[in-house]
């Protein structure tokens, strides 16, 4: 049975893409399914049985678990240990000057309800103690988000910092600031019955992904890494280098339950989830 693994078509998926294209054997057949609408879409597809596993932004996954409690959706591992820097972007000629200028009920573009782009706007509002609750406009993928602020359907949106750099360079939108949460950037998700029935397969996936990331970020060298990401995903070499300087992939996929507990608490303060315990979120694959 093919293991269907959802991931974003961005640089964080590059180690897995490189491994599958260059003979780094995962021990079983894996299909990487690129999901350009991100975590909200992947959560929906896991719950619907269209994906076996998804590699999601952690905050969006926790929100998805809170909003789909009857589905059995669980977080079972860590893919990227380092936090994800979320860039706040606005129209190129926007009068907004700082992130705090969004404090009075700004409209945020989001890819879809429950997405990381929505969750992080709510988190920023709570973290910075903004007085006006954020409003939201559903605009689709990053290109739809850019068009949305350009034609003023939204004041701003949040998306991963390195992915946005090319759009800043082109002048499509302007960088306003960065929101950087303290939790791990990406986590693995699956339904609890699948985790219970396929624990050994999921552990092999985590070990393979950890080895693939170690090879990609180390052994193959800076030039080959940059060439692959630039060609496959359209990033500039200097942006790949800046990303590689800070990102830390998990070697074994283990979950730090204390960090996930802090994630749950922060998202509850932000009004993203309610009455959710760490035990409701995390499930460890068995033998």
mmCIF file of C-alpha atoms in Angstrom:
data_model
loop_
_atom_site.group_PDB
_atom_site.id
_atom_site.type_symbol
_atom_site.label_atom_id
_atom_site.label_comp_id
_atom_site.label_asym_id
_atom_site.label_seq_id
_atom_site.Cartn_x
_atom_site.Cartn_y
_atom_site.Cartn_z
ATOM 1 C CA UNK A 1 0.000 0.000 0.000
ATOM 2 C CA UNK A 2 1.382 3.380 -1.033
ATOM 3 C CA UNK A 3 1.821 5.832 1.838
ATOM 4 C CA UNK A 4 0.273 9.144 0.693
ATOM 5 C CA UNK A 5 2.132 12.002 2.384
ATOM 6 C CA UNK A 6 0.856 15.552 1.980
ATOM 7 C CA UNK A 7 3.314 18.445 2.116
ATOM 8 C CA UNK A 8 3.648 22.037 0.944
ATOM 9 C CA UNK A 9 5.367 22.777 -2.401
ATOM 10 C CA UNK A 10 7.966 24.911 -0.644
ATOM 11 C CA UNK A 11 11.596 24.656 0.429
ATOM 12 C CA UNK A 12 10.800 22.743 3.638
ATOM 13 C CA UNK A 13 9.733 19.798 1.468
ATOM 14 C CA UNK A 14 12.917 19.910 -0.606
ATOM 15 C CA UNK A 15 14.797 17.233 1.424
ATOM 16 C CA UNK A 16 11.980 14.746 0.797
ATOM 17 C CA UNK A 17 11.710 15.682 -2.880
ATOM 18 C CA UNK A 18 15.470 15.320 -3.334
ATOM 19 C CA UNK A 19 15.517 11.960 -1.548
ATOM 20 C CA UNK A 20 12.728 10.467 -3.673
ATOM 21 C CA UNK A 21 14.383 11.699 -6.881
ATOM 22 C CA UNK A 22 17.864 10.500 -5.941
ATOM 23 C CA UNK A 23 17.332 6.973 -4.733
ATOM 24 C CA UNK A 24 17.302 7.464 -0.958
ATOM 25 C CA UNK A 25 15.162 4.391 -0.202
ATOM 26 C CA UNK A 26 12.406 4.963 2.376
ATOM 27 C CA UNK A 27 11.821 1.223 2.773
ATOM 28 C CA UNK A 28 8.388 1.381 1.178
ATOM 29 C CA UNK A 29 6.515 3.177 -1.575
ATOM 30 C CA UNK A 30 5.778 6.801 -0.678
ATOM 31 C CA UNK A 31 3.823 9.310 -2.730
ATOM 32 C CA UNK A 32 4.532 12.953 -1.922
ATOM 33 C CA UNK A 33 1.318 14.904 -2.547
ATOM 34 C CA UNK A 34 1.961 18.635 -2.979
ATOM 35 C CA UNK A 35 -0.803 20.719 -1.375
ATOM 36 C CA UNK A 36 -0.433 24.349 -2.417
ATOM 37 C CA UNK A 37 -3.257 25.568 -0.135
ATOM 38 C CA UNK A 38 -1.280 24.439 2.910
ATOM 39 C CA UNK A 39 -2.249 23.078 6.290
ATOM 40 C CA UNK A 40 -5.974 23.815 6.289
ATOM 41 C CA UNK A 41 -6.341 21.886 3.036
ATOM 42 C CA UNK A 42 -4.158 19.011 4.243
ATOM 43 C CA UNK A 43 -6.142 18.657 7.474
ATOM 44 C CA UNK A 44 -9.346 18.435 5.439
ATOM 45 C CA UNK A 45 -7.810 15.814 3.138
ATOM 46 C CA UNK A 46 -6.480 13.659 5.982
ATOM 47 C CA UNK A 47 -9.883 13.722 7.684
ATOM 48 C CA UNK A 48 -11.540 12.815 4.354
ATOM 49 C CA UNK A 49 -9.157 9.872 3.838
ATOM 50 C CA UNK A 50 -7.475 11.424 0.794
ATOM 51 C CA UNK A 51 -4.069 11.512 2.552
ATOM 52 C CA UNK A 52 -2.567 9.044 5.024
ATOM 53 C CA UNK A 53 -0.111 11.548 6.521
ATOM 54 C CA UNK A 54 0.305 15.309 6.300
ATOM 55 C CA UNK A 55 3.285 17.458 7.222
ATOM 56 C CA UNK A 56 1.569 20.557 8.592
ATOM 57 C CA UNK A 57 2.523 23.832 10.219
ATOM 58 C CA UNK A 58 2.169 22.969 13.898
ATOM 59 C CA UNK A 59 -0.219 25.752 14.916
ATOM 60 C CA UNK A 60 -2.566 24.992 12.024
ATOM 61 C CA UNK A 61 -2.513 21.298 12.867
ATOM 62 C CA UNK A 62 -3.344 21.935 16.542
ATOM 63 C CA UNK A 63 -6.207 24.173 15.423
ATOM 64 C CA UNK A 64 -7.358 21.461 13.027
ATOM 65 C CA UNK A 65 -7.346 18.880 15.810
ATOM 66 C CA UNK A 66 -9.399 21.222 17.987
ATOM 67 C CA UNK A 67 -11.905 21.777 15.197
ATOM 68 C CA UNK A 68 -12.181 18.087 14.183
ATOM 69 C CA UNK A 69 -12.315 16.286 17.525
ATOM 70 C CA UNK A 70 -14.574 13.485 16.329
ATOM 71 C CA UNK A 71 -12.266 12.667 13.413
ATOM 72 C CA UNK A 72 -9.395 11.189 15.430
ATOM 73 C CA UNK A 73 -6.860 13.577 13.894
ATOM 74 C CA UNK A 74 -3.601 13.531 15.861
ATOM 75 C CA UNK A 75 -0.079 14.970 15.846
ATOM 76 C CA UNK A 76 2.365 12.045 15.920
ATOM 77 C CA UNK A 77 5.788 13.545 15.255
ATOM 78 C CA UNK A 78 8.011 16.552 14.522
ATOM 79 C CA UNK A 79 9.412 17.293 11.073
ATOM 80 C CA UNK A 80 11.049 20.717 11.622
ATOM 81 C CA UNK A 81 12.206 21.581 15.152
ATOM 82 C CA UNK A 82 12.993 25.277 14.607
ATOM 83 C CA UNK A 83 10.170 27.848 14.744
ATOM 84 C CA UNK A 84 8.619 29.158 11.547
ATOM 85 C CA UNK A 85 9.096 32.880 10.810
ATOM 86 C CA UNK A 86 5.802 34.262 9.484
ATOM 87 C CA UNK A 87 6.241 37.423 7.419
ATOM 88 C CA UNK A 88 3.511 40.062 7.515
ATOM 89 C CA UNK A 89 2.970 41.454 4.008
ATOM 90 C CA UNK A 90 1.013 44.501 2.853
ATOM 91 C CA UNK A 91 0.325 46.359 -0.376
ATOM 92 C CA UNK A 92 3.479 47.960 -1.782
ATOM 93 C CA UNK A 93 2.164 51.498 -1.245
ATOM 94 C CA UNK A 94 0.267 50.752 1.973
ATOM 95 C CA UNK A 95 0.286 53.459 4.633
ATOM 96 C CA UNK A 96 0.886 50.803 7.315
ATOM 97 C CA UNK A 97 4.415 51.131 8.771
ATOM 98 C CA UNK A 98 4.662 48.557 11.586
ATOM 99 C CA UNK A 99 2.924 45.352 12.623
ATOM 100 C CA UNK A 100 1.208 47.236 15.441
ATOM 101 C CA UNK A 101 -0.562 49.379 12.842
ATOM 102 C CA UNK A 102 -2.755 46.309 12.318
ATOM 103 C CA UNK A 103 -4.024 46.508 15.902
ATOM 104 C CA UNK A 104 -7.380 48.142 15.194
ATOM 105 C CA UNK A 105 -9.443 45.510 13.427
ATOM 106 C CA UNK A 106 -7.417 44.962 10.256
ATOM 107 C CA UNK A 107 -8.614 42.504 7.610
ATOM 108 C CA UNK A 108 -6.193 39.613 7.048
ATOM 109 C CA UNK A 109 -6.100 37.553 3.906
ATOM 110 C CA UNK A 110 -6.084 33.820 4.609
ATOM 111 C CA UNK A 111 -5.741 30.817 2.321
ATOM 112 C CA UNK A 112 -8.739 29.039 3.833
ATOM 113 C CA UNK A 113 -10.531 28.832 7.234
ATOM 114 C CA UNK A 114 -8.377 27.033 9.790
ATOM 115 C CA UNK A 115 -5.172 27.624 7.843
ATOM 116 C CA UNK A 116 -1.876 28.646 9.388
ATOM 117 C CA UNK A 117 -2.383 32.090 7.891
ATOM 118 C CA UNK A 118 -5.579 32.507 9.935
ATOM 119 C CA UNK A 119 -4.248 30.902 13.112
ATOM 120 C CA UNK A 120 -1.145 33.090 13.105
ATOM 121 C CA UNK A 121 -3.173 36.275 12.615
ATOM 122 C CA UNK A 122 -5.208 35.321 15.680
ATOM 123 C CA UNK A 123 -2.021 34.461 17.586
ATOM 124 C CA UNK A 124 -0.434 37.819 16.654
ATOM 125 C CA UNK A 125 -3.553 39.664 17.797
ATOM 126 C CA UNK A 126 -3.359 37.913 21.169
ATOM 127 C CA UNK A 127 0.423 38.093 21.556
ATOM 128 C CA UNK A 128 0.623 41.823 20.780
ATOM 129 C CA UNK A 129 -2.616 42.606 22.664
ATOM 130 C CA UNK A 130 -4.284 44.291 19.726
ATOM 131 C CA UNK A 131 -7.480 46.120 20.658
ATOM 132 C CA UNK A 132 -9.544 45.312 17.585
ATOM 133 C CA UNK A 133 -10.275 41.654 16.691
ATOM 134 C CA UNK A 134 -8.909 40.698 13.264
ATOM 135 C CA UNK A 135 -11.247 40.152 10.328
ATOM 136 C CA UNK A 136 -10.599 37.674 7.539
ATOM 137 C CA UNK A 137 -10.940 37.341 3.766
ATOM 138 C CA UNK A 138 -10.452 33.920 2.158
ATOM 139 C CA UNK A 139 -8.148 34.478 -0.841
ATOM 140 C CA UNK A 140 -6.589 31.100 -1.690
ATOM 141 C CA UNK A 141 -2.882 30.392 -2.184
ATOM 142 C CA UNK A 142 -0.038 32.883 -1.861
ATOM 143 C CA UNK A 143 -0.742 34.366 -5.294
ATOM 144 C CA UNK A 144 -4.365 34.958 -4.353
ATOM 145 C CA UNK A 145 -3.230 36.552 -1.099
ATOM 146 C CA UNK A 146 -0.930 38.920 -2.968
ATOM 147 C CA UNK A 147 -3.716 39.913 -5.360
ATOM 148 C CA UNK A 148 -6.029 40.386 -2.382
ATOM 149 C CA UNK A 149 -3.853 43.010 -0.695
ATOM 150 C CA UNK A 150 -3.095 44.644 -4.039
ATOM 151 C CA UNK A 151 -6.788 45.230 -4.728
ATOM 152 C CA UNK A 152 -7.475 46.032 -1.058
ATOM 153 C CA UNK A 153 -9.722 43.106 -0.215
ATOM 154 C CA UNK A 154 -7.324 42.620 2.722
ATOM 155 C CA UNK A 155 -4.928 44.878 4.619
ATOM 156 C CA UNK A 156 -2.255 42.230 5.209
ATOM 157 C CA UNK A 157 -1.505 38.516 5.264
ATOM 158 C CA UNK A 158 0.996 36.174 6.918
ATOM 159 C CA UNK A 159 3.105 33.644 5.010
ATOM 160 C CA UNK A 160 6.493 32.000 5.512
ATOM 161 C CA UNK A 161 9.333 34.535 5.320
ATOM 162 C CA UNK A 162 11.669 32.898 2.784
ATOM 163 C CA UNK A 163 8.836 32.107 0.380
ATOM 164 C CA UNK A 164 7.805 35.769 0.423
ATOM 165 C CA UNK A 165 11.257 37.202 -0.359
ATOM 166 C CA UNK A 166 10.952 36.827 -4.148
ATOM 167 C CA UNK A 167 7.661 38.752 -4.037
ATOM 168 C CA UNK A 168 9.308 41.562 -2.046
ATOM 169 C CA UNK A 169 12.162 41.665 -4.542
ATOM 170 C CA UNK A 170 9.663 41.939 -7.404
ATOM 171 C CA UNK A 171 7.787 44.728 -5.598
ATOM 172 C CA UNK A 172 4.492 42.823 -5.624
ATOM 173 C CA UNK A 173 3.987 43.450 -1.885
ATOM 174 C CA UNK A 174 5.952 45.019 0.973
ATOM 175 C CA UNK A 175 7.422 43.393 4.078
ATOM 176 C CA UNK A 176 6.004 44.798 7.320
ATOM 177 C CA UNK A 177 7.468 42.555 10.014
ATOM 178 C CA UNK A 178 7.833 38.992 11.292
ATOM 179 C CA UNK A 179 5.782 36.992 13.787
ATOM 180 C CA UNK A 180 7.857 34.112 15.165
ATOM 181 C CA UNK A 181 6.081 31.663 17.503
ATOM 182 C CA UNK A 182 8.127 29.473 19.894
ATOM 183 C CA UNK A 183 6.881 26.050 18.777
ATOM 184 C CA UNK A 184 8.302 23.665 16.126
ATOM 185 C CA UNK A 185 7.479 24.735 12.590
ATOM 186 C CA UNK A 186 6.165 21.489 11.061
ATOM 187 C CA UNK A 187 4.613 18.362 12.562
ATOM 188 C CA UNK A 188 3.278 15.083 11.226
ATOM 189 C CA UNK A 189 -0.473 14.406 11.275
ATOM 190 C CA UNK A 190 -2.599 11.301 10.728
ATOM 191 C CA UNK A 191 -5.839 9.805 12.012
ATOM 192 C CA UNK A 192 -5.579 7.825 15.241
ATOM 193 C CA UNK A 193 -6.776 4.505 13.710
ATOM 194 C CA UNK A 194 -4.061 4.814 11.059
ATOM 195 C CA UNK A 195 -1.406 5.598 13.671
ATOM 196 C CA UNK A 196 -2.523 2.629 15.750
ATOM 197 C CA UNK A 197 -2.474 0.239 12.801
ATOM 198 C CA UNK A 198 0.693 1.484 11.054
ATOM 199 C CA UNK A 199 3.053 2.547 13.833
ATOM 200 C CA UNK A 200 6.101 0.806 12.370
ATOM 201 C CA UNK A 201 5.490 2.382 8.938
ATOM 202 C CA UNK A 202 5.174 5.839 10.442
ATOM 203 C CA UNK A 203 8.376 5.435 12.448
ATOM 204 C CA UNK A 204 10.177 4.372 9.253
ATOM 205 C CA UNK A 205 8.794 7.469 7.518
ATOM 206 C CA UNK A 206 10.105 9.700 10.313
ATOM 207 C CA UNK A 207 13.528 8.031 10.280
ATOM 208 C CA UNK A 208 13.743 8.287 6.493
ATOM 209 C CA UNK A 209 12.709 11.965 6.556
ATOM 210 C CA UNK A 210 15.262 12.730 9.275
ATOM 211 C CA UNK A 211 18.030 11.027 7.293
ATOM 212 C CA UNK A 212 16.917 12.752 4.089
ATOM 213 C CA UNK A 213 17.029 16.151 5.797
ATOM 214 C CA UNK A 214 20.468 15.463 7.316
ATOM 215 C CA UNK A 215 21.835 14.531 3.896
ATOM 216 C CA UNK A 216 20.200 17.477 2.146
ATOM 217 C CA UNK A 217 21.307 20.056 4.707
ATOM 218 C CA UNK A 218 24.806 18.612 5.093
ATOM 219 C CA UNK A 219 26.307 15.994 2.801
ATOM 220 C CA UNK A 220 25.248 17.290 -0.617
ATOM 221 C CA UNK A 221 26.764 20.739 -0.035
ATOM 222 C CA UNK A 222 25.520 24.305 -0.330
ATOM 223 C CA UNK A 223 25.791 24.620 -4.118
ATOM 224 C CA UNK A 224 23.901 21.428 -4.925
ATOM 225 C CA UNK A 225 21.235 22.222 -2.307
ATOM 226 C CA UNK A 226 20.696 25.708 -3.688
ATOM 227 C CA UNK A 227 20.615 24.452 -7.280
ATOM 228 C CA UNK A 228 17.936 21.888 -6.448
ATOM 229 C CA UNK A 229 15.674 24.286 -4.518
ATOM 230 C CA UNK A 230 16.066 27.010 -7.134
ATOM 231 C CA UNK A 231 15.261 24.700 -10.032
ATOM 232 C CA UNK A 232 12.496 22.677 -8.384
ATOM 233 C CA UNK A 233 10.757 25.420 -6.420
ATOM 234 C CA UNK A 234 11.828 28.762 -7.892
ATOM 235 C CA UNK A 235 13.733 30.276 -4.980
ATOM 236 C CA UNK A 236 16.792 32.522 -5.291
ATOM 237 C CA UNK A 237 20.113 31.062 -4.134
ATOM 238 C CA UNK A 238 20.616 33.762 -1.490
ATOM 239 C CA UNK A 239 17.176 33.030 -0.026
ATOM 240 C CA UNK A 240 17.975 29.320 0.168
ATOM 241 C CA UNK A 241 21.212 30.170 1.998
ATOM 242 C CA UNK A 242 19.387 32.403 4.497
ATOM 243 C CA UNK A 243 16.856 29.637 5.173
ATOM 244 C CA UNK A 244 19.523 26.952 5.553
ATOM 245 C CA UNK A 245 21.310 29.076 8.143
ATOM 246 C CA UNK A 246 18.444 28.866 10.645
ATOM 247 C CA UNK A 247 16.319 25.794 9.897
ATOM 248 C CA UNK A 248 16.689 22.678 12.068
ATOM 249 C CA UNK A 249 15.021 19.450 11.001
ATOM 250 C CA UNK A 250 14.174 16.753 13.515
ATOM 251 C CA UNK A 251 16.469 13.770 13.307
ATOM 252 C CA UNK A 252 14.090 11.206 14.794
ATOM 253 C CA UNK A 253 10.682 12.864 14.573
ATOM 254 C CA UNK A 254 10.110 12.784 18.330
ATOM 255 C CA UNK A 255 7.469 15.036 19.882
ATOM 256 C CA UNK A 256 8.379 17.474 22.670
ATOM 257 C CA UNK A 257 5.081 17.321 24.550
ATOM 258 C CA UNK A 258 6.006 20.322 26.727
ATOM 259 C CA UNK A 259 6.369 22.523 23.628
ATOM 260 C CA UNK A 260 3.108 21.218 22.197
ATOM 261 C CA UNK A 261 1.446 21.957 25.532
ATOM 262 C CA UNK A 262 2.656 25.553 25.295
ATOM 263 C CA UNK A 263 1.334 25.714 21.743
ATOM 264 C CA UNK A 264 -2.104 24.593 22.914
ATOM 265 C CA UNK A 265 -2.065 27.150 25.754
ATOM 266 C CA UNK A 266 -1.037 30.003 23.430
ATOM 267 C CA UNK A 267 -3.707 29.127 20.882
ATOM 268 C CA UNK A 268 -6.340 28.900 23.605
ATOM 269 C CA UNK A 269 -5.404 32.410 24.787
ATOM 270 C CA UNK A 270 -5.770 33.546 21.168
ATOM 271 C CA UNK A 271 -9.246 32.036 20.924
ATOM 272 C CA UNK A 272 -8.179 29.503 18.296
ATOM 273 C CA UNK A 273 -9.016 26.411 20.392
ATOM 274 C CA UNK A 274 -10.944 25.826 23.614
ATOM 275 C CA UNK A 275 -10.815 23.031 26.173
ATOM 276 C CA UNK A 276 -8.053 21.165 24.351
ATOM 277 C CA UNK A 277 -5.452 19.203 26.346
ATOM 278 C CA UNK A 278 -2.048 18.043 25.128
ATOM 279 C CA UNK A 279 -3.285 14.459 25.413
ATOM 280 C CA UNK A 280 -6.033 15.322 22.927
ATOM 281 C CA UNK A 281 -3.399 16.426 20.418
ATOM 282 C CA UNK A 282 -0.479 13.974 20.591
ATOM 283 C CA UNK A 283 -0.422 10.242 19.814
ATOM 284 C CA UNK A 284 2.842 8.322 19.624
ATOM 285 C CA UNK A 285 3.132 5.518 17.039
ATOM 286 C CA UNK A 286 3.449 2.122 18.672
ATOM 287 C CA UNK A 287 5.360 -0.975 17.660
#
